[in-house]
Tab-separated table of C-alpha atoms in Angstrom:
chain	number	residue	atom	x	y	z
A	1	MET	CA	-21.508	10.565	4.602
A	2	GLN	CA	-18.202	8.886	5.272
A	3	LEU	CA	-15.395	7.378	3.226
A	4	SER	CA	-13.937	3.918	3.804
A	5	LYS	CA	-10.211	3.621	4.621
A	6	SER	CA	-9.323	2.789	1.007
A	7	GLU	CA	-11.498	5.655	-0.256
A	8	GLU	CA	-9.810	8.037	2.199
A	9	GLU	CA	-6.406	6.914	0.962
A	10	LEU	CA	-7.402	7.613	-2.638
A	11	MET	CA	-9.015	10.913	-1.638
A	12	ASN	CA	-5.749	12.002	-0.001
A	13	TYR	CA	-3.940	11.469	-3.309
A	14	LEU	CA	-6.634	13.429	-5.109
A	15	TRP	CA	-6.432	16.289	-2.589
A	16	LYS	CA	-2.650	16.429	-3.120
A	17	LEU	CA	-2.949	16.383	-6.905
A	18	ASP	CA	-6.052	18.649	-6.994
A	19	GLN	CA	-7.118	17.072	-10.294
A	20	ALA	CA	-5.937	13.837	-11.835
A	21	PHE	CA	-6.503	11.253	-14.507
A	22	MET	CA	-6.584	7.560	-13.590
A	23	LYS	CA	-2.904	7.130	-14.540
A	24	ASP	CA	-1.920	10.015	-12.217
A	25	LEU	CA	-3.763	8.434	-9.313
A	26	LEU	CA	-2.212	5.026	-9.961
A	27	GLU	CA	1.254	6.618	-10.066
A	28	ALA	CA	0.618	8.252	-6.680
A	29	TYR	CA	0.227	4.870	-4.968
A	30	PRO	CA	3.298	3.118	-3.572
A	31	GLU	CA	4.155	-0.413	-4.677
A	32	PRO	CA	2.342	-2.734	-4.826
A	33	LYS	CA	-0.104	-0.550	-6.714
A	34	PRO	CA	-3.798	-1.444	-6.704
A	35	ALA	CA	-5.461	-2.737	-9.863
A	36	THR	CA	-6.934	-0.132	-12.191
A	37	THR	CA	-10.352	-1.738	-11.702
A	38	THR	CA	-10.044	-1.297	-7.920
A	39	VAL	CA	-9.292	2.425	-8.249
A	40	ALA	CA	-12.104	2.786	-10.818
A	41	THR	CA	-14.547	1.156	-8.380
A	42	LEU	CA	-13.415	3.439	-5.553
A	43	LEU	CA	-13.777	6.506	-7.782
A	44	LYS	CA	-17.285	5.421	-8.802
A	45	ARG	CA	-18.330	5.006	-5.157
A	46	MET	CA	-16.755	8.335	-4.194
A	47	THR	CA	-18.520	10.035	-7.103
A	48	ASP	CA	-21.840	8.496	-6.039
A	49	LYS	CA	-21.247	9.741	-2.476
A	50	GLY	CA	-20.599	13.274	-3.759
A	51	PHE	CA	-16.916	13.486	-2.815
A	52	VAL	CA	-15.460	13.395	-6.340
A	53	GLY	CA	-16.423	14.973	-9.636
A	54	TYR	CA	-14.933	14.572	-13.089
A	55	LYS	CA	-14.624	16.132	-16.521
A	56	THR	CA	-14.644	13.918	-19.601
A	57	PHE	CA	-11.936	14.285	-22.242
A	58	GLY	CA	-12.659	11.795	-25.021
A	59	ASN	CA	-12.488	8.381	-23.341
A	60	SER	CA	-10.655	9.721	-20.271
A	61	ARG	CA	-11.931	11.319	-17.102
A	62	GLN	CA	-10.139	13.948	-15.083
A	63	TYR	CA	-11.173	13.620	-11.444
A	64	PHE	CA	-11.247	16.396	-8.854
A	65	PRO	CA	-12.370	16.650	-5.218
A	66	LEU	CA	-15.775	18.160	-4.492
A	67	VAL	CA	-15.076	18.276	-0.752
A	68	LYS	CA	-12.200	20.233	0.784
A	69	LYS	CA	-9.828	18.270	2.984
A	70	LYS	CA	-10.293	20.782	5.811
A	71	ASP	CA	-14.081	20.374	5.700
A	72	TYR	CA	-13.853	16.571	5.703
A	73	PHE	CA	-11.364	16.550	8.575
A	74	SER	CA	-13.407	19.077	10.564
A	75	LYS	CA	-16.526	16.912	10.280
A	76	HIS	CA	-14.564	13.878	11.507
A	77	VAL	CA	-13.090	15.711	14.482
A	78	ASN	CA	-16.507	17.044	15.456
A	79	GLY	CA	-17.890	13.500	15.208
A	80	LEU	CA	-15.074	12.242	17.435
A	81	ILE	CA	-15.800	14.934	19.990
A	82	LYS	CA	-19.508	14.122	19.949
A	83	ASN	CA	-19.130	10.329	20.101
A	84	PHE	CA	-16.126	9.878	22.397
A	85	PHE	CA	-15.915	13.039	24.497
A	86	ASN	CA	-19.586	13.653	25.435
A	87	ASP	CA	-19.781	16.496	22.905
A	88	SER	CA	-17.207	18.391	25.001
A	89	SER	CA	-14.412	20.150	23.124
A	90	SER	CA	-12.590	20.826	26.386
A	91	GLN	CA	-12.550	17.081	27.229
A	92	PHE	CA	-11.125	16.427	23.764
A	93	ALA	CA	-8.500	19.186	24.155
A	94	SER	CA	-7.520	17.822	27.566
A	95	PHE	CA	-7.163	14.301	26.190
A	96	PHE	CA	-5.261	15.542	23.130
A	97	THR	CA	-2.723	17.535	25.128
A	98	LYS	CA	-2.173	14.820	27.752
A	99	GLU	CA	-2.231	11.664	25.633
A	100	THR	CA	-0.273	12.782	22.584
A	101	ASP	CA	3.472	13.193	22.591
A	102	LEU	CA	3.541	16.959	22.066
A	103	SER	CA	6.797	18.757	22.805
A	104	LYS	CA	6.936	21.837	25.025
A	105	THR	CA	7.358	23.971	21.882
A	106	GLU	CA	4.283	22.400	20.259
A	107	LEU	CA	2.240	22.990	23.416
A	108	GLN	CA	3.371	26.638	23.466
A	109	GLU	CA	2.374	26.986	19.802
A	110	LEU	CA	-1.011	25.486	20.667
A	111	ARG	CA	-1.391	27.971	23.519
A	112	THR	CA	-0.647	30.835	21.088
A	113	ILE	CA	-3.316	29.546	18.691
A	114	ILE	CA	-5.842	29.301	21.530
A	115	ASP	CA	-4.957	32.780	22.844
A	116	ASN	CA	-5.452	34.225	19.348
A	117	GLU	CA	-8.825	32.478	18.996
A	118	ILE	CA	-9.915	33.887	22.386
A	119	LYS	CA	-8.964	37.416	21.229
A	120	ASN	CA	-11.003	36.956	18.040
A	121	LYS	CA	-14.187	35.858	19.864
C-alpha cells in the first residue's frame, strides 16, 4: 500500500518526532499550517492503511509510525527499479550515477559502499 504526497509529508514529520500528539504534528508544519481537520483526516487514512498507530490518553491520541522509514523507502525504490528499469538494479545504478549530480567524492563513497557489500556476499 502507498501513501499520497500529503500523507508522506505528514509521515515524515511523524518519523522525525517518533511519537506525537496532534499539536506536535501541527507545529512541525511550516506556515501556512494545514487545518486540524485536514491532519486528522490524513491520520485516519494512514491508520486505516496500517502506517500509523496511536495510544489514547483521555481525549487525546499520541500517534506513532508502524512502518519504518527505511522499509517504506526500500519498497519504493524496489518499485521504481521494477517499473522503470526493467527490474534491473544495474540499470538503475547506471542511471543514478550518470543522471544525478554526484561529486567525485560522493561517487568514491558509493564505490566503497559497493565494495563492502561485495565482500559481505
